[in-house]
Short mmCIF file of C-alpha atoms in Angstrom, two decimals:
data_model
loop_
_atom_site.label_atom_id
_atom_site.label_comp_id
_atom_site.label_asym_id
_atom_site.label_seq_id
_atom_site.Cartn_x
_atom_site.Cartn_y
_atom_site.Cartn_z
CA MET A 207 142.00 116.98 130.28
CA ALA A 208 143.98 119.47 131.28
CA GLU A 209 146.35 119.90 134.91
CA ASN A 210 144.26 120.05 137.48
CA ILE A 211 143.78 122.10 140.32
CA ASN A 212 146.75 120.68 142.80
CA GLN A 213 149.53 120.95 140.11
CA ILE A 214 148.84 123.87 138.95
CA LEU A 215 148.76 125.63 143.08
CA GLU A 216 152.47 123.42 143.03
CA LYS A 217 153.78 126.64 140.90
CA GLN A 218 152.01 129.34 140.82
CA ASP A 219 150.11 131.32 144.38
CA TYR A 220 146.42 131.06 142.70
CA TYR A 221 144.04 128.77 140.54
CA GLU A 222 142.01 131.31 139.13
CA ILE A 223 138.58 131.26 136.71
CA ARG A 224 136.28 133.94 135.59
CA LEU A 225 132.86 133.30 134.66
CA GLU A 226 130.91 135.20 131.64
CA SER A 227 127.94 135.02 131.19
CA ILE A 228 123.75 137.06 130.52
CA GLY A 229 121.58 137.64 133.27
CA GLY A 230 118.93 134.77 134.09
CA LEU A 231 121.40 131.92 133.28
CA GLY A 232 122.49 131.36 136.90
CA ALA A 233 126.29 131.99 136.33
CA ASN A 234 125.80 134.40 139.89
CA LEU A 235 125.20 130.95 142.08
CA CYS A 236 127.49 128.66 139.90
CA GLY A 237 130.42 130.70 141.11
CA LYS A 238 129.45 130.51 145.06
CA MET A 239 128.96 126.43 144.75
CA LEU A 240 132.33 127.12 142.40
CA GLY A 241 133.76 128.59 145.97
CA GLU A 242 131.99 125.97 148.72
CA LEU A 243 133.58 122.87 146.95
CA ALA A 244 136.75 123.71 147.46
CA VAL A 245 136.37 124.42 150.33
CA ARG A 246 134.55 122.13 151.66
CA TYR A 247 136.29 118.60 149.54
CA LEU A 248 139.64 119.92 147.96
CA ASN A 249 141.26 121.06 150.85
CA LEU A 250 140.97 125.21 149.30
CA ASN A 251 141.32 128.40 150.34
CA SER A 252 138.14 130.25 148.04
CA ALA A 253 137.09 133.64 146.95
CA ALA A 254 134.28 133.77 144.99
CA PHE A 255 132.48 137.07 143.85
CA SER A 256 130.58 138.63 141.12
CA SER A 257 129.49 141.62 139.10
CA TYR A 258 126.63 141.99 137.16
CA GLY A 259 124.49 145.67 136.81
CA SER A 260 120.87 147.08 139.20
CA GLU A 261 119.07 145.30 136.14
CA LYS A 262 121.13 142.07 136.20
CA THR A 263 118.58 140.10 133.76
CA GLY A 264 119.65 140.35 130.32
CA THR A 265 122.38 142.07 131.46
CA PRO A 266 126.32 141.01 131.23
CA VAL A 267 127.46 139.24 133.99
CA LYS A 268 129.97 138.13 135.10
CA GLY A 269 131.57 135.68 137.96
CA TYR A 270 135.21 135.50 140.03
CA ILE A 271 136.99 132.39 142.03
CA ARG A 272 140.12 132.50 143.12
CA TYR A 273 141.99 128.74 144.80
CA CYS A 274 144.96 129.02 146.82
CA LEU A 275 146.13 126.15 149.22
CA PRO A 276 144.94 126.01 152.57
CA GLU A 277 148.28 127.86 154.64
CA LYS A 278 148.02 130.58 152.10
CA GLU A 279 145.62 133.08 152.42
CA ILE A 280 143.43 135.06 149.70
CA ARG A 281 144.82 138.73 149.82
CA ILE A 282 143.23 139.58 145.90
CA HIS A 283 139.97 140.98 146.00
CA ALA A 284 140.01 141.96 142.66
CA PRO A 285 138.42 140.81 139.67
CA VAL A 286 140.11 138.23 137.52
CA VAL A 287 142.00 139.28 134.83
CA LEU A 288 144.75 136.69 133.61
CA PRO A 289 141.99 133.23 134.35
CA HIS A 290 143.46 129.40 134.17
CA LEU A 291 139.85 128.79 133.20
CA LEU A 292 136.69 131.71 131.56
CA ALA A 293 133.69 129.38 131.10
CA VAL A 294 131.46 130.99 128.82
CA PHE A 295 127.52 130.22 129.19
CA HIS A 296 126.16 131.24 126.10
CA GLN A 297 127.54 131.18 122.66
CA ALA A 298 126.29 134.42 121.32
CA LEU A 299 128.73 135.79 123.98
CA VAL A 300 131.21 134.58 121.96
CA GLN A 301 131.70 137.97 119.81
CA ASP A 302 132.33 140.43 122.02
CA LYS A 303 135.82 140.96 122.48
CA GLY A 304 135.88 141.79 126.08
CA VAL A 305 134.74 138.06 126.85
CA TRP A 306 138.21 136.97 125.34
CA LYS A 307 140.65 139.46 127.79
CA GLY A 308 143.31 138.77 129.72
CA CYS A 309 143.22 134.95 128.03
CA SER A 310 146.82 133.11 127.14
CA GLU A 311 148.13 130.21 126.89
CA GLN A 312 147.01 129.24 130.25
CA THR A 313 143.85 129.41 129.83
CA ASN A 314 141.76 126.43 129.23
CA VAL A 315 138.49 128.21 128.38
CA LEU A 316 134.93 126.62 128.16
CA ILE A 317 132.04 127.57 126.19
CA ALA A 318 128.55 125.72 125.92
CA LEU A 319 127.83 125.31 122.52
CA ASP A 320 125.05 123.92 120.16
CA GLU A 321 125.86 120.83 118.52
CA GLY A 322 126.67 121.87 114.89
CA ARG A 323 128.02 125.22 115.61
CA GLU A 324 131.68 124.89 115.67
CA ASN A 325 132.56 125.22 112.45
CA GLN A 326 129.88 128.28 112.09
CA ILE A 327 130.76 130.09 114.83
CA SER A 328 133.12 132.58 114.38
CA GLY A 329 135.42 134.57 117.29
CA LEU A 330 136.70 131.45 118.71
CA PRO A 331 140.61 131.82 120.63
CA ASN A 332 143.21 130.31 119.17
CA HIS A 333 145.76 132.07 121.76
CA VAL A 334 144.36 129.31 124.71
CA LYS A 335 145.56 126.44 126.08
CA THR A 336 142.33 124.25 125.29
CA CYS A 337 139.00 124.59 124.10
CA TYR A 338 136.65 122.43 125.54
CA VAL A 339 132.30 122.24 124.80
CA VAL A 340 129.65 121.02 126.24
CA ASN A 341 125.52 122.38 124.53
CA ALA A 342 124.30 122.67 127.69
CA ARG A 343 121.63 124.61 126.63
CA ARG A 344 120.26 120.40 125.44
CA ILE A 345 121.02 119.33 128.34
CA ALA A 346 118.75 121.70 130.39
CA MET A 347 116.56 120.96 127.70
CA GLU A 348 116.41 117.62 128.52
CA SER A 349 117.65 117.13 131.82
CA LYS A 350 114.49 119.58 132.64
CA SER A 351 117.49 122.20 135.30
CA ARG A 352 119.39 124.65 134.47
CA VAL A 353 122.73 125.86 132.14
CA ASN A 354 124.42 126.86 135.91
CA VAL A 355 124.25 123.07 137.26
CA VAL A 356 124.86 122.29 133.84
CA MET A 357 128.38 123.95 133.61
CA LEU A 358 129.13 123.67 137.24
CA GLY A 359 129.07 119.96 135.69
CA ALA A 360 131.47 120.42 133.04
CA ILE A 361 133.43 123.38 135.21
CA ALA A 362 134.11 120.58 137.34
CA LYS A 363 135.27 118.53 133.96
CA VAL A 364 138.22 120.98 132.80
CA MET A 365 139.19 121.95 137.07
CA GLY A 366 140.33 117.91 136.84
CA VAL A 367 138.23 116.95 139.73
CA GLU A 368 138.27 113.55 139.98
CA ARG A 369 134.94 112.48 142.24
CA LEU A 370 131.49 114.35 140.78
CA GLU A 371 129.54 112.39 144.75
CA ASP A 372 131.32 115.51 145.76
CA VAL A 373 129.72 117.95 143.51
CA ARG A 374 126.81 116.16 143.28
CA GLU A 375 126.51 116.49 147.14
CA ILE A 376 127.66 120.96 146.66
CA CYS A 377 124.34 120.62 143.87
CA ARG A 378 121.97 119.01 146.65
CA ASP A 379 123.09 121.46 149.52
CA SER A 380 122.80 124.67 147.33
CA LEU A 381 119.38 123.46 145.58
CA GLY A 382 117.64 120.59 147.21
CA ARG A 383 116.18 122.76 150.42
CA LYS A 384 115.17 126.21 148.49
CA TYR A 385 113.66 123.93 145.26
CA PRO A 386 113.40 120.19 146.42
CA ASP A 387 110.87 119.30 144.12
CA ALA A 388 114.24 120.22 140.72
CA LEU A 389 116.64 118.38 142.18
CA GLU A 390 116.30 115.37 140.39
CA GLY A 391 116.17 117.01 137.33
CA ASN A 392 119.51 119.42 138.20
CA LEU A 393 121.74 116.49 139.62
CA ARG A 394 120.66 115.01 136.21
CA GLY A 395 122.21 117.92 134.36
CA LEU A 396 125.24 118.16 136.24
CA GLU A 397 126.40 114.67 135.78
CA SER A 398 125.18 115.28 132.03
CA GLY A 399 127.88 118.05 132.14
CA TYR A 400 130.99 116.89 133.83
CA GLU A 401 130.44 114.03 131.25
CA GLN A 402 129.40 115.39 127.96
CA VAL A 403 132.11 118.24 128.29
CA ARG A 404 134.46 117.76 124.47
CA GLU A 405 137.40 118.79 123.94
CA LEU A 406 137.56 121.44 119.92
CA PRO A 407 140.31 121.16 118.42
CA LEU A 408 141.83 124.81 118.18
CA HIS A 409 142.72 124.97 114.21
CA ALA A 410 147.34 127.03 114.29
CA GLU A 411 146.10 129.24 111.82
CA THR A 412 141.95 131.10 111.44
CA PRO A 413 140.56 133.00 107.84
CA SER A 414 142.08 136.44 107.74
CA GLY A 415 140.24 138.80 109.19
CA ASN A 416 139.17 136.47 112.05
CA GLU A 417 141.10 135.36 114.09
CA ARG A 418 140.80 136.54 117.54
CA GLN A 419 143.69 138.62 119.79
CA CYS A 420 143.30 138.36 123.43
CA GLY A 421 142.91 141.25 124.82
CA ASP A 422 143.03 143.46 122.29
CA GLY A 423 141.48 146.64 121.38
CA GLN A 424 141.12 150.11 123.29
CA GLU A 425 139.61 150.46 127.01
CA TRP A 426 137.57 152.91 128.14
CA GLY A 427 138.41 154.98 130.75
CA TYR A 428 138.13 158.67 131.81
CA ALA A 429 141.12 159.46 130.09
CA THR A 430 139.48 158.38 126.72
CA ALA A 431 135.85 158.05 127.02
CA PRO A 432 133.69 161.13 125.00
CA ILE A 433 133.35 164.01 126.55
CA GLY A 434 129.92 164.85 127.38
CA GLY A 435 128.84 161.13 129.06
CA VAL A 436 127.49 159.31 126.25
CA ASN A 437 127.15 155.17 126.68
CA PRO A 438 130.35 153.48 124.07
CA ARG A 439 128.76 150.50 124.97
CA PHE A 440 124.17 150.44 124.31
CA GLY A 441 122.91 148.40 124.37
CA ASN A 442 121.97 145.92 127.26
CA THR A 443 123.84 142.90 126.11
CA ALA A 444 126.61 141.98 123.94
CA VAL A 445 125.22 141.56 121.17
CA ALA A 446 121.56 143.71 122.31
CA ASP A 447 119.81 140.59 122.19
CA LEU A 448 117.86 139.83 125.49
CA SER A 449 116.49 137.01 124.36
CA PRO A 450 118.26 134.45 125.42
CA SER A 451 117.93 135.87 129.52
CA ARG A 452 114.23 134.35 129.09
CA GLN A 453 113.63 132.29 131.08
CA GLY A 454 110.93 129.28 129.23
CA TYR A 455 107.85 132.96 129.01
CA ILE A 456 106.99 135.20 126.86
CA PRO A 457 104.37 137.41 126.87
CA VAL A 458 101.13 136.78 124.05
CA PHE A 459 99.97 140.04 122.82
CA ILE A 460 96.31 139.34 122.28
CA LYS A 461 94.98 142.90 120.55
CA GLU A 462 91.23 142.59 120.18
CA ARG A 463 92.10 143.75 124.04
CA CYS A 464 93.77 145.65 124.07
CA ILE A 465 92.32 149.07 125.07
CA ASN A 466 96.05 151.18 124.22
CA CYS A 467 96.12 152.24 127.62
CA GLY A 468 100.04 152.86 127.06
CA LEU A 469 100.40 150.78 130.75
CA CYS A 470 102.62 148.27 129.16
CA ASP A 471 104.54 150.59 127.37
CA THR A 472 105.68 152.22 130.77
CA THR A 473 106.51 149.41 132.39
CA CYS A 474 108.80 147.90 129.97
CA PRO A 475 112.33 148.32 130.75
CA ASP A 476 113.89 147.52 127.44
CA MET A 477 111.60 149.93 124.76
CA VAL A 478 109.95 146.44 123.53
CA PHE A 479 106.03 147.78 122.43
CA GLN A 480 105.10 149.77 118.97
CA PHE A 481 102.89 152.06 118.75
CA SER A 482 101.92 153.76 115.99
CA LYS A 483 99.79 156.71 115.41
CA GLY A 484 95.76 154.62 114.59
CA GLU A 485 92.62 154.85 115.63
CA TYR A 486 91.26 153.21 118.57
CA ASN A 487 87.08 153.61 119.28
CA GLY A 488 86.96 155.79 116.57
CA LYS A 489 89.48 158.72 117.98
CA GLU A 490 92.96 159.17 116.37
CA MET A 491 95.18 157.46 118.80
CA MET A 492 98.86 156.33 119.54
CA VAL A 493 97.83 152.07 119.48
CA ASN A 494 99.56 149.21 120.48
CA GLN A 495 101.01 147.16 117.22
CA GLY A 496 102.83 144.65 118.78
CA LEU A 497 106.24 143.90 120.61
CA ASP A 498 110.15 144.18 119.23
CA TYR A 499 110.39 139.39 121.11
CA TYR A 500 114.31 140.92 119.67
CA HIS A 501 114.32 142.95 123.39
CA CYS A 502 112.31 141.63 125.58
CA LYS A 503 113.43 139.08 128.28
CA GLY A 504 111.08 138.05 129.64
CA CYS A 505 110.33 139.73 133.05
CA MET A 506 106.64 139.93 132.53
CA ARG A 507 105.86 142.52 133.91
CA CYS A 508 103.68 143.95 131.16
CA VAL A 509 101.18 141.06 132.04
CA ASN A 510 100.64 141.57 135.05
CA VAL A 511 99.89 145.53 134.94
CA CYS A 512 97.90 144.94 131.88
CA PRO A 513 94.43 145.69 133.38
CA VAL A 514 92.17 143.55 130.45
CA ASN A 515 94.32 140.38 130.09
CA ALA A 516 95.74 142.21 126.57
CA LEU A 517 98.85 141.05 127.92
CA VAL A 518 99.15 137.03 128.51
CA GLN A 519 101.88 134.54 130.23
CA GLY A 520 103.25 132.00 127.29
CA ALA A 521 105.32 129.18 126.95
CA GLU A 522 107.36 130.41 123.70
CA ALA A 523 107.30 126.31 122.92
CA GLU A 524 105.02 126.89 122.00
CA HIS A 525 104.75 130.08 120.59
CA ALA A 526 108.17 129.62 117.56
CA GLN A 527 105.92 131.70 114.98
CA LYS A 528 105.03 135.23 116.96
CA GLN A 529 102.10 136.37 116.05
CA HIS A 530 102.50 140.55 116.62
CA PHE A 531 105.78 140.59 116.66
CA ILE A 532 107.32 144.38 115.76
CA PRO A 533 110.46 145.11 115.57
CA ASN A 534 111.67 148.54 116.89
CA GLN A 535 113.55 150.18 114.02
CA ASP A 536 115.27 152.30 116.01
CA MET A 537 117.10 150.40 117.86
CA LEU A 538 120.46 148.33 117.69
CA ARG A 539 119.74 145.70 115.44
CA ALA A 540 121.67 141.53 115.49
CA PRO A 541 124.75 141.44 113.90
CA GLU A 542 125.15 138.85 110.61
CA ASP A 543 127.01 136.30 113.10
CA TYR A 544 123.99 136.70 115.78
CA VAL A 545 122.87 133.08 116.30
CA GLU A 546 118.43 132.80 117.43
CA SER A 547 118.90 131.09 120.56
CA GLY A 548 115.43 131.08 122.28
CA PRO A 549 114.67 130.24 125.49
CA ASP A 550 117.04 129.19 128.27
CA GLY A 551 117.83 126.63 130.03
CA TYR A 552 115.85 127.37 133.08
CA ILE A 553 112.39 125.79 131.05
CA THR A 554 110.55 122.84 133.08
CA SER A 555 108.08 120.37 131.45
CA GLU A 556 105.42 123.63 131.99
CA SER A 557 106.78 125.00 128.74
CA TYR A 558 105.82 121.80 126.65
CA LEU A 559 102.00 122.83 128.58
CA THR A 560 99.10 121.32 125.65
CA GLU A 561 96.15 122.52 127.17
CA VAL A 562 94.88 126.45 126.13
CA ARG A 563 93.66 128.48 127.79
CA MET A 564 92.54 132.19 127.40
CA GLU A 565 91.37 134.28 130.55
CA GLY A 566 94.21 135.72 131.83
CA GLY A 567 96.77 132.11 131.85
CA GLU A 568 99.43 130.63 129.70
CA VAL A 569 98.19 130.82 125.91
#
């Protein structure tokens, strides 16, 4: 593995980590556990905080962790710009140039990447020290844990933490009291993340037009932003895709029950429901045609508000072919290199139920 933290702190004032994630994958909690790990077990001072929007699930999330030797005080509370370790919690984010901002020859990169995607995915930087990968999603699903604990274990390995038991204790303290039934699975996911990190070779040359220059690109500010309050970063995520944020469940539309009241469309934060002119009970009106699952993050507000159980909660693993999937042509579509992600690692065994229930429950 790379140089450990103490070796770097002998030469520099701080060891800095940046987490790049999508809301719902647990990066905020992972950052807090990394900060606590340093204070309690690594004999270091630390500071950890996150940055995210008012509605975190489905939106970009950044975590910042800063370490220093115990005799030094941390007097910097700004975001981490030049990370020693960059951890990317979802492979779809590697296409966003902003993720790689500040990466240099001193940066170790850790990416949650599915097996078999190494040679297919574009946008990986070649101006970094070392690139590591771990299949966090598969590990989380198999261990009935979450992506964040898998990444916690992998980050600890890349940082050079030798005692896995120290990381296990942090996991027990943070998750054991609040989620005691899930603790065993989370510990399995943590250990697998620590053990299954592997190095991804970086090529000296990249295909023409595909080279990722870390930190390049125009930044929007008061002097460069478009006049008139235009939002240059439309869409809730880096690729305007919310499906990676789903927690293993989706709203299932039962059209024959729908009374076209529009409450689902009113409560939906992401313009998921597609209405068009049609006929209902002999009258011409706007009729609900279905959902755009590409932009659905699985918040289930529509299920809660539907008065006739025309929308019910369903396990996404049981609905690979989604009936009533109507893409919204007015919204930004996926780029050519988009990776279909499906549900994230917050999946429990309930996602694989074989029982089918229709009356206001899971289907």
